[in-house]
mmCIF file of C-alpha atoms in Angstrom:
data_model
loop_
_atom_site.group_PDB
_atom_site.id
_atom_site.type_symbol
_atom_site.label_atom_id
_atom_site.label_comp_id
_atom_site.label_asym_id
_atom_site.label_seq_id
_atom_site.Cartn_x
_atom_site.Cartn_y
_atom_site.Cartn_z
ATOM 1 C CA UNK N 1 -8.144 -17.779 -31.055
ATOM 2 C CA UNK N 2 -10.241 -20.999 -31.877
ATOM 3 C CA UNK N 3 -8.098 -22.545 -29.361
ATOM 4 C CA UNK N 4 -8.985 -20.063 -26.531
ATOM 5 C CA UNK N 5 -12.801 -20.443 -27.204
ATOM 6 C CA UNK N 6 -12.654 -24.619 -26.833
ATOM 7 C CA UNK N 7 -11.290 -24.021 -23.701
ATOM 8 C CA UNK N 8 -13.976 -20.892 -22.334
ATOM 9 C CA UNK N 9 -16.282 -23.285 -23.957
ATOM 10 C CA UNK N 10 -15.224 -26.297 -21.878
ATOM 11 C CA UNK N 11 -17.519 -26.952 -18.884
ATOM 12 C CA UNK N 12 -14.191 -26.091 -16.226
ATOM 13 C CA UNK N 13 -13.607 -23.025 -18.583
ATOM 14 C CA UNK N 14 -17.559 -22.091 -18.408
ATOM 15 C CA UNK N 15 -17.161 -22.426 -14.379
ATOM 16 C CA UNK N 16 -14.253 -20.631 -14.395
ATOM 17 C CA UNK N 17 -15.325 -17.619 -16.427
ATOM 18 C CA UNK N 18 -18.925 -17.195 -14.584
ATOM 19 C CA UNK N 19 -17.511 -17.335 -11.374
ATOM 20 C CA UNK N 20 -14.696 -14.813 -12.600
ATOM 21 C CA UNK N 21 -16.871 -12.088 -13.397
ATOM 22 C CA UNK N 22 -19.194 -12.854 -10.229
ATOM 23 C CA UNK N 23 -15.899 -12.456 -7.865
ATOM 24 C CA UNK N 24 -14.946 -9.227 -10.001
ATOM 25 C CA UNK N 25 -18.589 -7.321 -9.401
ATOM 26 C CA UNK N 26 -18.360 -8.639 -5.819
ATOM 27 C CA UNK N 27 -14.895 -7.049 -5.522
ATOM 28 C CA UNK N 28 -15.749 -3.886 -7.273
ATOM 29 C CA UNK N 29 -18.877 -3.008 -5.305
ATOM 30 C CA UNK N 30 -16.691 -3.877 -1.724
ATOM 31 C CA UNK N 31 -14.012 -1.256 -3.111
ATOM 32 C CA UNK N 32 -16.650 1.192 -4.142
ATOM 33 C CA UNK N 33 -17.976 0.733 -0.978
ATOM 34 C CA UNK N 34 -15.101 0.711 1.060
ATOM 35 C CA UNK N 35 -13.313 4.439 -0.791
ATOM 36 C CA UNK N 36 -16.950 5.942 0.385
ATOM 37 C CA UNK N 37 -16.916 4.414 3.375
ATOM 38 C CA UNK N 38 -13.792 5.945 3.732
ATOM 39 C CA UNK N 39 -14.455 9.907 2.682
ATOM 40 C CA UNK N 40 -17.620 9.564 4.375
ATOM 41 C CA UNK N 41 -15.726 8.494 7.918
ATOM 42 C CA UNK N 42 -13.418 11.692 6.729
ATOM 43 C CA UNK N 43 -16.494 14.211 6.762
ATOM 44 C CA UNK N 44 -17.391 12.641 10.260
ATOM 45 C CA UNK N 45 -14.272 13.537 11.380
ATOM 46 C CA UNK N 46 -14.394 16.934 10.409
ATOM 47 C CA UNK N 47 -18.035 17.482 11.572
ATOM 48 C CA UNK N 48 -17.457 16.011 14.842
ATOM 49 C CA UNK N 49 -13.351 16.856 15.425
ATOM 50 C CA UNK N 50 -13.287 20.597 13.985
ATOM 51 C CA UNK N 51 -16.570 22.658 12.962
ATOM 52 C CA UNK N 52 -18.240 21.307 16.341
ATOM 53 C CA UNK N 53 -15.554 22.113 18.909
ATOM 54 C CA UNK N 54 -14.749 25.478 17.041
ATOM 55 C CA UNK N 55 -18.715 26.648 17.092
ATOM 56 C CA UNK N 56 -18.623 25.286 21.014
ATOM 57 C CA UNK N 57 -15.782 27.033 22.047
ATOM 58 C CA UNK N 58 -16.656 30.248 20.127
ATOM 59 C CA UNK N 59 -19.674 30.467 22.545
ATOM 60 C CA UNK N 60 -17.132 30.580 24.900
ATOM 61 C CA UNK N 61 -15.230 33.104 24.166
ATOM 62 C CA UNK N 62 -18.535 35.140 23.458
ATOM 63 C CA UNK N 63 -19.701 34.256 26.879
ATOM 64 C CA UNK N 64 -16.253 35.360 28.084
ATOM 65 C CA UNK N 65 -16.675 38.751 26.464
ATOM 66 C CA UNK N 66 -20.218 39.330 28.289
ATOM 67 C CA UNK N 67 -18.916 38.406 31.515
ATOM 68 C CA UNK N 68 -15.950 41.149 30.944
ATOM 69 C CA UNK N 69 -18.894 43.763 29.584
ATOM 70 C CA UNK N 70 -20.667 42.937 33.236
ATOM 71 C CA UNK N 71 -17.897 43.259 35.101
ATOM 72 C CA UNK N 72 -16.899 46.706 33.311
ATOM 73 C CA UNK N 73 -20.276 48.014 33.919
ATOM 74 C CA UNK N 74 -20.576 47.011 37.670
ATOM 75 C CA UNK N 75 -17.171 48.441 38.554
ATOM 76 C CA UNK N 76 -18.517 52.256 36.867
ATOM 77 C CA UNK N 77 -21.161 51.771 39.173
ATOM 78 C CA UNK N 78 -19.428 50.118 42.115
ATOM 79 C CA UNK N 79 -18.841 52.757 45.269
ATOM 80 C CA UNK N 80 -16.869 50.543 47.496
ATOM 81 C CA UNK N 81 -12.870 50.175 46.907
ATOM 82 C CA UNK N 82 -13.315 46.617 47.925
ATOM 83 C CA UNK N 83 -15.853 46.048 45.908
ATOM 84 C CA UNK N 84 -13.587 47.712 42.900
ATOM 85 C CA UNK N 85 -10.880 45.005 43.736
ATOM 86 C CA UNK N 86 -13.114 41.881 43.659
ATOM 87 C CA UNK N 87 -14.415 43.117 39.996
ATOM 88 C CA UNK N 88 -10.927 43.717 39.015
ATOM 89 C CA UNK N 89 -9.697 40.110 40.260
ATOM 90 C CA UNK N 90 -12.869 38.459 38.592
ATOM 91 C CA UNK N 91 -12.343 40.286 35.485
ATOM 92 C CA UNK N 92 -8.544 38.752 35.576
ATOM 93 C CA UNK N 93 -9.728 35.472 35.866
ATOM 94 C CA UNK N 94 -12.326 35.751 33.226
ATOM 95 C CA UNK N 95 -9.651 37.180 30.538
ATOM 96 C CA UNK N 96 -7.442 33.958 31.528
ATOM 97 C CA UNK N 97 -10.369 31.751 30.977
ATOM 98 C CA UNK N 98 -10.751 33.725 27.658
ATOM 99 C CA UNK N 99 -7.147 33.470 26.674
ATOM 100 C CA UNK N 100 -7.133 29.729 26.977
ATOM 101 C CA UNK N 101 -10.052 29.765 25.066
ATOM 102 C CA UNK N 102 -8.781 31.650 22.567
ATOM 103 C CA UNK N 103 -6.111 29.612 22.027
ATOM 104 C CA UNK N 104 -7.763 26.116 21.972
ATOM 105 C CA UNK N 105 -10.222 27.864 18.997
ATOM 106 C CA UNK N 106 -7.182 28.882 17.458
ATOM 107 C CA UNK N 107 -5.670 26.005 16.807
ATOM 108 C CA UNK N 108 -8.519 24.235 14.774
ATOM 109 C CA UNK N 109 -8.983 27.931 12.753
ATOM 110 C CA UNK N 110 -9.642 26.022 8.896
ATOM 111 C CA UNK N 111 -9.458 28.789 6.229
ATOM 112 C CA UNK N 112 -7.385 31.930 5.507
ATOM 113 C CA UNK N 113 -10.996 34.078 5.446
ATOM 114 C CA UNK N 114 -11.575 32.079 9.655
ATOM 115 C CA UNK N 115 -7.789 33.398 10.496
ATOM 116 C CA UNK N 116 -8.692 36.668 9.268
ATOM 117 C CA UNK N 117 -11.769 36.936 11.362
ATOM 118 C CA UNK N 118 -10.353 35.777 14.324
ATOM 119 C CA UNK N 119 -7.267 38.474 14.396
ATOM 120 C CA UNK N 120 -9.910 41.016 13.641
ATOM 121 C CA UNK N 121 -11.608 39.748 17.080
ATOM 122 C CA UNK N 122 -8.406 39.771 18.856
ATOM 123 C CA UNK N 123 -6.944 43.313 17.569
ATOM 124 C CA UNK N 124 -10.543 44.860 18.663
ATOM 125 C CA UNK N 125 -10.528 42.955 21.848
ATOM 126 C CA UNK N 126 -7.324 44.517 22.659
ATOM 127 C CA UNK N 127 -8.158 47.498 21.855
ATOM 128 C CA UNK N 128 -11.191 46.998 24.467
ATOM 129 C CA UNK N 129 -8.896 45.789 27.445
ATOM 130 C CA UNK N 130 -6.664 48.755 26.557
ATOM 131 C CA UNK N 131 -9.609 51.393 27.145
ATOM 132 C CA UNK N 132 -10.816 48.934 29.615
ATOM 133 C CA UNK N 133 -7.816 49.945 31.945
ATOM 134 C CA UNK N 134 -8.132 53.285 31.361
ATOM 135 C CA UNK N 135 -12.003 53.450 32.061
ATOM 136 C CA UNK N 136 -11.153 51.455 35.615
ATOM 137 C CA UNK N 137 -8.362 53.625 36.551
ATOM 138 C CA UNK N 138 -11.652 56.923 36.033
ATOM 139 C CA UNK N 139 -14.332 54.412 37.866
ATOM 140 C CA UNK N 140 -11.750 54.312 40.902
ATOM 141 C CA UNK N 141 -11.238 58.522 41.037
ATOM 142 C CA UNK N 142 -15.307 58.330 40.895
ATOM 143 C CA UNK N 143 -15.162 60.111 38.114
ATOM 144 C CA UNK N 144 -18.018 57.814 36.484
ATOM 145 C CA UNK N 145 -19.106 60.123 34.163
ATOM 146 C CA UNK N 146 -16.217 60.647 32.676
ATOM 147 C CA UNK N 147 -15.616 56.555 32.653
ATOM 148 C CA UNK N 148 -19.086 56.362 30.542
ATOM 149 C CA UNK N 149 -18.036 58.470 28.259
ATOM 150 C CA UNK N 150 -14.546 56.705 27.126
ATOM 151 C CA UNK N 151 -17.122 53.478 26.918
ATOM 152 C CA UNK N 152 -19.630 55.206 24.591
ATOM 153 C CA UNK N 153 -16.523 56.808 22.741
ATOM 154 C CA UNK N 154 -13.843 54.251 22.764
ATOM 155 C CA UNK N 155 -15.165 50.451 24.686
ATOM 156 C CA UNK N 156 -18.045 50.145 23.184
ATOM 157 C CA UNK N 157 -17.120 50.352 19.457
ATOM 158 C CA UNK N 158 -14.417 47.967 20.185
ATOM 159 C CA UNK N 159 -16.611 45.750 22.115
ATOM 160 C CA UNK N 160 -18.934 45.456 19.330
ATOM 161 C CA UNK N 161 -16.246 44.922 16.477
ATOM 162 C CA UNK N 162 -14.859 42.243 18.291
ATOM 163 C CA UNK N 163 -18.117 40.359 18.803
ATOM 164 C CA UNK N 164 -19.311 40.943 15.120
ATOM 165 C CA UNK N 165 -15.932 38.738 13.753
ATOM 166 C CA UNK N 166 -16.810 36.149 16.434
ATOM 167 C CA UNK N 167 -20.345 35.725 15.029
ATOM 168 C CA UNK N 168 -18.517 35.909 11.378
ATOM 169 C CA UNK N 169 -16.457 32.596 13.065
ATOM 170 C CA UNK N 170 -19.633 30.773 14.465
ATOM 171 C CA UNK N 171 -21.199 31.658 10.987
ATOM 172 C CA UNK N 172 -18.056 30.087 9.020
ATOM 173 C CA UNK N 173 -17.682 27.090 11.348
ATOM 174 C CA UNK N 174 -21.364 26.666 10.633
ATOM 175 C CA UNK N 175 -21.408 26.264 7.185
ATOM 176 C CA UNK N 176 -18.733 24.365 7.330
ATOM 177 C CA UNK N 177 -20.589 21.695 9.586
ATOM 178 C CA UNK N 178 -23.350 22.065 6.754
ATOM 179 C CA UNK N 179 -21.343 21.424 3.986
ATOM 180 C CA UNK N 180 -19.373 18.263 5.462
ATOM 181 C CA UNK N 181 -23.078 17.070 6.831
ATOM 182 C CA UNK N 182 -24.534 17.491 3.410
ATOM 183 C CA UNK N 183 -21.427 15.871 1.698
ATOM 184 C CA UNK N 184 -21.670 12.948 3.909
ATOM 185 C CA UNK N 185 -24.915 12.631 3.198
ATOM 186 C CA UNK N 186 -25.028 12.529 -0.693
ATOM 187 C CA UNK N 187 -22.459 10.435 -0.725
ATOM 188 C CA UNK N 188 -24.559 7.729 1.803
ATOM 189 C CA UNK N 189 -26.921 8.189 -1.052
ATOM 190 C CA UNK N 190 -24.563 7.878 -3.943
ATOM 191 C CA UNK N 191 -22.717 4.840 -2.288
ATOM 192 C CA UNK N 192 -26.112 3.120 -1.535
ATOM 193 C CA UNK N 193 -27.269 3.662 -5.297
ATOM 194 C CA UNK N 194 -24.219 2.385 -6.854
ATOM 195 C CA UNK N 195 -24.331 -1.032 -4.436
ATOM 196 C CA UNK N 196 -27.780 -1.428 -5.422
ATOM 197 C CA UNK N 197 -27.166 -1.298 -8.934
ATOM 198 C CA UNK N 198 -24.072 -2.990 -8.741
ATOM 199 C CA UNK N 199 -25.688 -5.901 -6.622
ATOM 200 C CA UNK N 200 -28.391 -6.363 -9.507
ATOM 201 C CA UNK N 201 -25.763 -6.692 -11.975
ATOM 202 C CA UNK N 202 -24.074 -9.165 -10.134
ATOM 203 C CA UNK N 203 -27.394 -11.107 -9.547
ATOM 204 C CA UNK N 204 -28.585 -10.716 -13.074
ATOM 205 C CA UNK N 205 -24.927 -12.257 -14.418
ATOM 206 C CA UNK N 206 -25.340 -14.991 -11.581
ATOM 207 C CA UNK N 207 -28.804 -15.841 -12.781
ATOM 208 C CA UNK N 208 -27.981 -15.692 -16.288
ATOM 209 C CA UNK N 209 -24.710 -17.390 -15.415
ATOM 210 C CA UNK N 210 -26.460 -20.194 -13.975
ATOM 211 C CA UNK N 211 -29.154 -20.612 -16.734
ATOM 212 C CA UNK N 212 -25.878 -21.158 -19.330
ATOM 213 C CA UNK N 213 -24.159 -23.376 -17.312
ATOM 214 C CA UNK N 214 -27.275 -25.826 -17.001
ATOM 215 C CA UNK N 215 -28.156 -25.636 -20.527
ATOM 216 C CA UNK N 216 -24.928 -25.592 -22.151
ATOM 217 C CA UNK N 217 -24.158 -28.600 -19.809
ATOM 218 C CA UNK N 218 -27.363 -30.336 -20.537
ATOM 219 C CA UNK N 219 -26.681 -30.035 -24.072
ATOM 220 C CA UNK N 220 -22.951 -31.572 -23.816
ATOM 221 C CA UNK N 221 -24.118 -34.331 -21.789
ATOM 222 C CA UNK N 222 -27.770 -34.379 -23.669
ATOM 223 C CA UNK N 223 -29.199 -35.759 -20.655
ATOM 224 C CA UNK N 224 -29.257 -35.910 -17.000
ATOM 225 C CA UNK N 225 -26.279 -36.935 -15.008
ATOM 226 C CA UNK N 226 -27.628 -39.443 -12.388
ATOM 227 C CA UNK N 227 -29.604 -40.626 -15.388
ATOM 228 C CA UNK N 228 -26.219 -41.100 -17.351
ATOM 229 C CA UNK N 229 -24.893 -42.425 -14.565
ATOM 230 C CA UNK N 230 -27.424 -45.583 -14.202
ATOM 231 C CA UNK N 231 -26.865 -46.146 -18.266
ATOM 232 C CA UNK N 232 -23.447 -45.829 -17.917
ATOM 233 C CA UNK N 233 -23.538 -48.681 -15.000
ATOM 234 C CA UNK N 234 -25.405 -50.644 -16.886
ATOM 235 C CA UNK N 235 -23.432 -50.577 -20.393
ATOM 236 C CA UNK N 236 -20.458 -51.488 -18.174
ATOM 237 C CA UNK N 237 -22.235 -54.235 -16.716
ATOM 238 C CA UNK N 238 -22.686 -55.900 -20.327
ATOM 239 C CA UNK N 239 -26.131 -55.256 -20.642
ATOM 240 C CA UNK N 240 -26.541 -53.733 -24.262
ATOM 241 C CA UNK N 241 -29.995 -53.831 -24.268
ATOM 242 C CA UNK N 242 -30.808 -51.158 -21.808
ATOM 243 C CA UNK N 243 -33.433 -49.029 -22.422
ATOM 244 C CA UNK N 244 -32.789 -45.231 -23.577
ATOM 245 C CA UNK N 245 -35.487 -42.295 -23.094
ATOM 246 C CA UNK N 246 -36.532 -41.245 -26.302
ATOM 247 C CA UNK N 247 -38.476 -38.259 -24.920
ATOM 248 C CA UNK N 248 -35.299 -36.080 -25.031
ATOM 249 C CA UNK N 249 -33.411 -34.265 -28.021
ATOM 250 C CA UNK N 250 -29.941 -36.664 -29.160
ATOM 251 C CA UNK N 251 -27.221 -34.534 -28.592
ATOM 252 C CA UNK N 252 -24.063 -34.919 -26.131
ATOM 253 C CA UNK N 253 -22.761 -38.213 -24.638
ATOM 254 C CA UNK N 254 -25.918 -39.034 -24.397
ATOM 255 C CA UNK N 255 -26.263 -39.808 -28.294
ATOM 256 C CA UNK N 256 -22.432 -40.927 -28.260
ATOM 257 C CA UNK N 257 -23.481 -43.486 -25.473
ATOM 258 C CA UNK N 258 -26.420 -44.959 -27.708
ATOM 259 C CA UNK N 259 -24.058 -44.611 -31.075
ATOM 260 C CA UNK N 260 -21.475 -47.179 -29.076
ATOM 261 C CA UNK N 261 -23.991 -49.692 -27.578
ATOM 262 C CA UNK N 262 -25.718 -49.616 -31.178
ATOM 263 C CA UNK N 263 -22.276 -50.451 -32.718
ATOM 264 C CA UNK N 264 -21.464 -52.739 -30.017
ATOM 265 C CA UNK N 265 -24.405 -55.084 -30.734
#
Protein backbone atom coordinates (compact mmCIF):
# COMPACT_ATOMS: atom_id res chain seq x y z
CA UNK A 1 0.00 0.00 0.00
CA UNK A 2 2.88 2.50 0.94
CA UNK A 3 4.27 1.47 -2.27
CA UNK A 4 1.17 2.45 -4.36
CA UNK A 5 0.97 5.96 -2.68
CA UNK A 6 4.95 6.86 -3.65
CA UNK A 7 4.01 6.23 -6.92
CA UNK A 8 0.24 8.39 -7.02
CA UNK A 9 2.45 10.70 -5.15
CA UNK A 10 5.14 10.91 -7.83
CA UNK A 11 4.77 13.98 -10.10
CA UNK A 12 4.03 11.32 -13.46
CA UNK A 13 1.64 9.48 -10.97
CA UNK A 14 -0.01 13.02 -9.88
CA UNK A 15 -0.40 13.74 -13.86
CA UNK A 16 -1.60 10.59 -14.43
CA UNK A 17 -4.31 10.40 -11.78
CA UNK A 18 -5.73 14.16 -12.44
CA UNK A 19 -5.96 13.67 -15.90
CA UNK A 20 -7.64 10.14 -15.20
CA UNK A 21 -10.51 11.36 -13.45
CA UNK A 22 -10.81 14.52 -15.89
CA UNK A 23 -11.05 11.92 -19.02
CA UNK A 24 -13.58 9.75 -16.83
CA UNK A 25 -16.19 12.90 -16.09
CA UNK A 26 -15.58 13.88 -19.73
CA UNK A 27 -16.54 10.34 -20.79
CA UNK A 28 -19.40 9.98 -18.45
CA UNK A 29 -21.20 13.22 -19.30
CA UNK A 30 -20.66 12.26 -23.44
CA UNK A 31 -22.43 8.79 -22.53
CA UNK A 32 -25.07 10.46 -20.46
CA UNK A 33 -25.48 12.61 -23.14
CA UNK A 34 -25.34 10.42 -25.90
CA UNK A 35 -28.25 7.42 -24.15
CA UNK A 36 -30.59 10.80 -24.01
CA UNK A 37 -29.69 11.87 -27.07
CA UNK A 38 -30.67 8.67 -28.09
CA UNK A 39 -34.40 8.13 -26.36
CA UNK A 40 -34.97 11.61 -27.11
CA UNK A 41 -34.29 10.96 -31.16
CA UNK A 42 -36.72 7.76 -30.25
CA UNK A 43 -39.71 10.09 -29.05
CA UNK A 44 -39.04 12.17 -32.33
CA UNK A 45 -39.56 9.32 -34.16
CA UNK A 46 -42.67 8.41 -32.74
CA UNK A 47 -44.08 12.01 -32.72
CA UNK A 48 -43.20 12.62 -36.19
CA UNK A 49 -43.38 8.72 -37.81
CA UNK A 50 -46.69 7.44 -35.95
CA UNK A 51 -49.08 9.80 -33.75
CA UNK A 52 -48.74 12.53 -36.66
CA UNK A 53 -49.53 10.47 -39.75
CA UNK A 54 -52.26 8.47 -37.75
CA UNK A 55 -54.12 11.95 -36.50
CA UNK A 56 -53.55 13.16 -40.43
CA UNK A 57 -54.92 10.35 -41.99
CA UNK A 58 -57.80 9.96 -39.47
CA UNK A 59 -59.03 13.35 -40.87
CA UNK A 60 -59.14 11.53 -43.82
CA UNK A 61 -61.08 8.98 -43.32
CA UNK A 62 -63.51 11.45 -41.42
CA UNK A 63 -63.53 13.61 -44.45
CA UNK A 64 -64.21 10.42 -46.43
CA UNK A 65 -67.24 9.63 -44.31
CA UNK A 66 -68.79 13.29 -44.94
CA UNK A 67 -68.30 13.09 -48.50
CA UNK A 68 -70.29 9.53 -48.43
CA UNK A 69 -73.08 11.36 -45.94
CA UNK A 70 -73.32 14.14 -49.01
CA UNK A 71 -73.49 11.93 -51.52
CA UNK A 72 -76.28 9.75 -49.64
CA UNK A 73 -78.27 12.79 -49.07
CA UNK A 74 -78.09 14.24 -52.67
CA UNK A 75 -79.02 10.94 -54.29
CA UNK A 76 -82.61 10.91 -51.78
CA UNK A 77 -83.08 14.09 -53.28
CA UNK A 78 -81.74 13.57 -56.79
CA UNK A 79 -84.79 13.22 -59.59
CA UNK A 80 -82.73 12.43 -62.57
CA UNK A 81 -81.54 8.60 -63.21
CA UNK A 82 -78.39 10.09 -64.54
CA UNK A 83 -77.91 12.10 -61.97
CA UNK A 84 -78.52 8.83 -59.54
CA UNK A 85 -75.58 7.11 -61.49
CA UNK A 86 -72.96 9.90 -61.20
CA UNK A 87 -73.67 9.92 -57.18
CA UNK A 88 -73.43 6.26 -57.17
CA UNK A 89 -69.97 6.24 -59.20
CA UNK A 90 -68.63 9.18 -56.94
CA UNK A 91 -69.69 7.48 -53.89
CA UNK A 92 -67.54 4.28 -55.28
CA UNK A 93 -64.65 6.22 -55.67
CA UNK A 94 -64.87 7.93 -52.38
CA UNK A 95 -65.24 4.41 -50.40
CA UNK A 96 -61.93 3.32 -52.42
CA UNK A 97 -60.22 6.43 -51.36
CA UNK A 98 -61.55 5.51 -47.83
CA UNK A 99 -60.46 1.93 -47.97
CA UNK A 100 -56.91 2.84 -48.77
CA UNK A 101 -57.10 5.10 -46.12
CA UNK A 102 -58.20 2.84 -43.86
CA UNK A 103 -55.65 0.66 -44.39
CA UNK A 104 -52.57 3.00 -44.35
CA UNK A 105 -54.12 4.16 -40.58
CA UNK A 106 -54.25 0.68 -39.85
CA UNK A 107 -51.07 -0.25 -40.07
CA UNK A 108 -49.49 2.32 -37.56
CA UNK A 109 -52.74 1.41 -35.01
CA UNK A 110 -50.27 1.49 -31.42
CA UNK A 111 -52.39 0.02 -28.57
CA UNK A 112 -54.90 -2.83 -28.05
CA UNK A 113 -57.61 0.06 -26.66
CA UNK A 114 -56.61 2.12 -30.76
CA UNK A 115 -57.36 -1.53 -32.46
CA UNK A 116 -60.43 -1.73 -30.59
CA UNK A 117 -61.66 1.63 -31.65
CA UNK A 118 -60.86 1.30 -35.02
CA UNK A 119 -62.91 -2.19 -35.61
CA UNK A 120 -65.70 -0.48 -33.78
CA UNK A 121 -65.45 2.27 -36.73
CA UNK A 122 -65.24 -0.29 -39.33
CA UNK A 123 -68.14 -2.80 -38.05
CA UNK A 124 -70.49 0.51 -37.84
CA UNK A 125 -69.28 1.73 -41.12
CA UNK A 126 -70.36 -1.44 -42.60
CA UNK A 127 -73.23 -1.53 -41.18
CA UNK A 128 -73.80 2.09 -42.86
CA UNK A 129 -72.80 0.96 -46.51
CA UNK A 130 -75.08 -2.04 -45.90
CA UNK A 131 -78.27 0.28 -45.25
CA UNK A 132 -76.60 2.59 -47.58
CA UNK A 133 -77.49 0.13 -50.51
CA UNK A 134 -80.65 -0.48 -49.41
CA UNK A 135 -81.65 3.30 -48.94
CA UNK A 136 -80.26 3.85 -52.82
CA UNK A 137 -82.03 0.96 -54.21
CA UNK A 138 -85.71 3.18 -52.33
CA UNK A 139 -84.13 6.73 -53.64
CA UNK A 140 -84.15 5.09 -57.27
CA UNK A 141 -88.15 3.68 -56.97
CA UNK A 142 -88.67 7.52 -55.69
CA UNK A 143 -89.82 6.28 -52.85
CA UNK A 144 -87.81 9.07 -50.80
CA UNK A 145 -89.78 8.99 -47.97
CA UNK A 146 -89.47 5.78 -47.32
CA UNK A 147 -85.41 6.14 -48.03
CA UNK A 148 -85.44 8.91 -45.06
CA UNK A 149 -86.84 6.87 -42.91
CA UNK A 150 -84.29 3.70 -43.08
CA UNK A 151 -81.60 6.81 -42.59
CA UNK A 152 -83.27 8.19 -39.42
CA UNK A 153 -83.89 4.43 -38.34
CA UNK A 154 -80.94 2.50 -39.49
CA UNK A 155 -77.90 5.10 -41.45
CA UNK A 156 -77.83 7.50 -39.24
CA UNK A 157 -77.14 5.64 -35.94
CA UNK A 158 -74.49 3.83 -37.74
CA UNK A 159 -73.13 6.88 -39.24
CA UNK A 160 -72.72 8.43 -35.98
CA UNK A 161 -71.16 5.30 -34.12
CA UNK A 162 -68.68 5.07 -36.60
CA UNK A 163 -67.56 8.69 -36.41
CA UNK A 164 -67.62 8.75 -32.50
CA UNK A 165 -64.62 5.73 -32.47
CA UNK A 166 -62.80 7.82 -35.12
CA UNK A 167 -62.76 10.89 -32.83
CA UNK A 168 -61.90 8.21 -29.87
CA UNK A 169 -58.66 7.45 -32.51
CA UNK A 170 -57.75 11.21 -33.18
CA UNK A 171 -58.21 11.60 -29.31
CA UNK A 172 -55.74 8.51 -28.57
CA UNK A 173 -53.24 9.43 -31.29
CA UNK A 174 -53.36 12.81 -29.61
CA UNK A 175 -52.31 12.07 -26.39
CA UNK A 176 -50.02 10.02 -27.55
CA UNK A 177 -48.22 12.95 -29.53
CA UNK A 178 -48.53 14.75 -26.00
CA UNK A 179 -47.01 12.31 -24.04
CA UNK A 180 -43.89 11.55 -26.44
CA UNK A 181 -43.68 15.65 -26.83
CA UNK A 182 -43.68 16.06 -23.12
CA UNK A 183 -41.22 13.08 -22.61
CA UNK A 184 -38.88 14.53 -25.04
CA UNK A 185 -39.03 17.47 -23.47
CA UNK A 186 -38.19 16.62 -19.77
CA UNK A 187 -35.70 14.67 -20.76
CA UNK A 188 -33.96 17.90 -22.93
CA UNK A 189 -34.28 19.30 -19.48
CA UNK A 190 -32.99 16.43 -17.46
CA UNK A 191 -30.05 15.80 -19.97
CA UNK A 192 -29.15 19.57 -19.95
CA UNK A 193 -29.15 19.59 -15.98
CA UNK A 194 -27.07 16.62 -15.55
CA UNK A 195 -24.26 18.11 -18.28
CA UNK A 196 -24.32 21.20 -16.41
CA UNK A 197 -23.65 19.71 -13.24
CA UNK A 198 -21.49 17.23 -14.54
CA UNK A 199 -19.39 19.95 -16.49
CA UNK A 200 -18.87 21.87 -13.04
CA UNK A 201 -17.60 18.85 -11.50
CA UNK A 202 -15.27 18.29 -14.07
CA UNK A 203 -14.11 22.00 -13.94
CA UNK A 204 -14.02 22.15 -10.20
CA UNK A 205 -11.61 18.72 -10.19
CA UNK A 206 -9.60 20.44 -13.14
CA UNK A 207 -9.18 23.59 -11.12
CA UNK A 208 -8.49 21.90 -8.01
CA UNK A 209 -6.43 19.43 -10.01
CA UNK A 210 -4.32 22.08 -11.26
CA UNK A 211 -3.87 24.01 -7.93
CA UNK A 212 -2.24 20.40 -6.48
CA UNK A 213 -0.19 19.80 -9.19
CA UNK A 214 1.55 23.37 -8.93
CA UNK A 215 1.89 23.27 -5.31
CA UNK A 216 2.75 19.81 -4.69
CA UNK A 217 5.33 20.36 -7.55
CA UNK A 218 6.57 23.59 -6.17
CA UNK A 219 7.09 21.99 -2.98
CA UNK A 220 9.20 18.89 -4.50
CA UNK A 221 11.25 21.13 -6.47
CA UNK A 222 11.00 24.10 -3.64
CA UNK A 223 11.49 26.52 -6.28
CA UNK A 224 10.91 27.53 -9.75
CA UNK A 225 12.05 25.47 -12.63
CA UNK A 226 13.71 27.97 -15.07
CA UNK A 227 15.08 29.34 -11.82
CA UNK A 228 16.53 25.77 -11.00
CA UNK A 229 17.51 25.53 -14.20
CA UNK A 230 20.02 28.72 -14.25
CA UNK A 231 21.46 27.30 -10.64
CA UNK A 232 21.70 24.10 -11.91
CA UNK A 233 23.87 25.57 -15.04
CA UNK A 234 25.79 27.30 -12.99
CA UNK A 235 26.76 24.54 -10.22
CA UNK A 236 27.75 22.51 -13.30
CA UNK A 237 29.79 25.18 -14.55
CA UNK A 238 32.02 25.07 -11.23
CA UNK A 239 30.83 28.08 -9.85
CA UNK A 240 30.00 27.21 -6.09
CA UNK A 241 29.46 30.48 -5.11
CA UNK A 242 26.26 31.25 -6.84
CA UNK A 243 23.85 33.08 -5.21
CA UNK A 244 20.53 31.32 -3.78
CA UNK A 245 17.12 33.31 -3.06
CA UNK A 246 16.54 33.25 0.43
CA UNK A 247 13.04 34.74 0.09
CA UNK A 248 11.54 31.23 -0.42
CA UNK A 249 10.71 28.29 2.12
CA UNK A 250 13.88 25.28 1.87
CA UNK A 251 12.21 22.38 0.84
CA UNK A 252 12.67 20.12 -2.45
CA UNK A 253 15.79 20.02 -4.69
CA UNK A 254 15.97 23.24 -4.12
CA UNK A 255 17.41 22.76 -0.44
CA UNK A 256 19.18 19.42 -1.72
CA UNK A 257 20.91 21.69 -4.42
CA UNK A 258 22.23 24.23 -1.66
CA UNK A 259 22.98 21.08 0.91
CA UNK A 260 25.53 19.74 -2.08
CA UNK A 261 27.21 23.05 -3.13
CA UNK A 262 27.52 23.75 0.79
CA UNK A 263 29.25 20.32 1.15
CA UNK A 264 31.08 20.76 -1.96
CA UNK A 265 32.95 23.88 -0.76
Amino acid sequence: MEDVWECIMTLKGKLISSFAVLIVLIAGVGGYSSVQLREIFGDVVELTQNWMPSIKIVGDIRVNLNEVRRQQLQHVIAQDDSVMEDIERNLKAINGRRLANSSMYEKLISSPEERAAFREYNANFEQYLSGLDKMMALSRQKRTEEAMALDVKELRPAYEAAAAALRRCVEMNDKGSKDSGDAAGNRVSTTQQVSIALVAVALLIGVGAAVFLIRSTLNQLGEDPGYLQGVSTEIAAGNLNVSFRSERHLSGVYQAMQAMVATLK
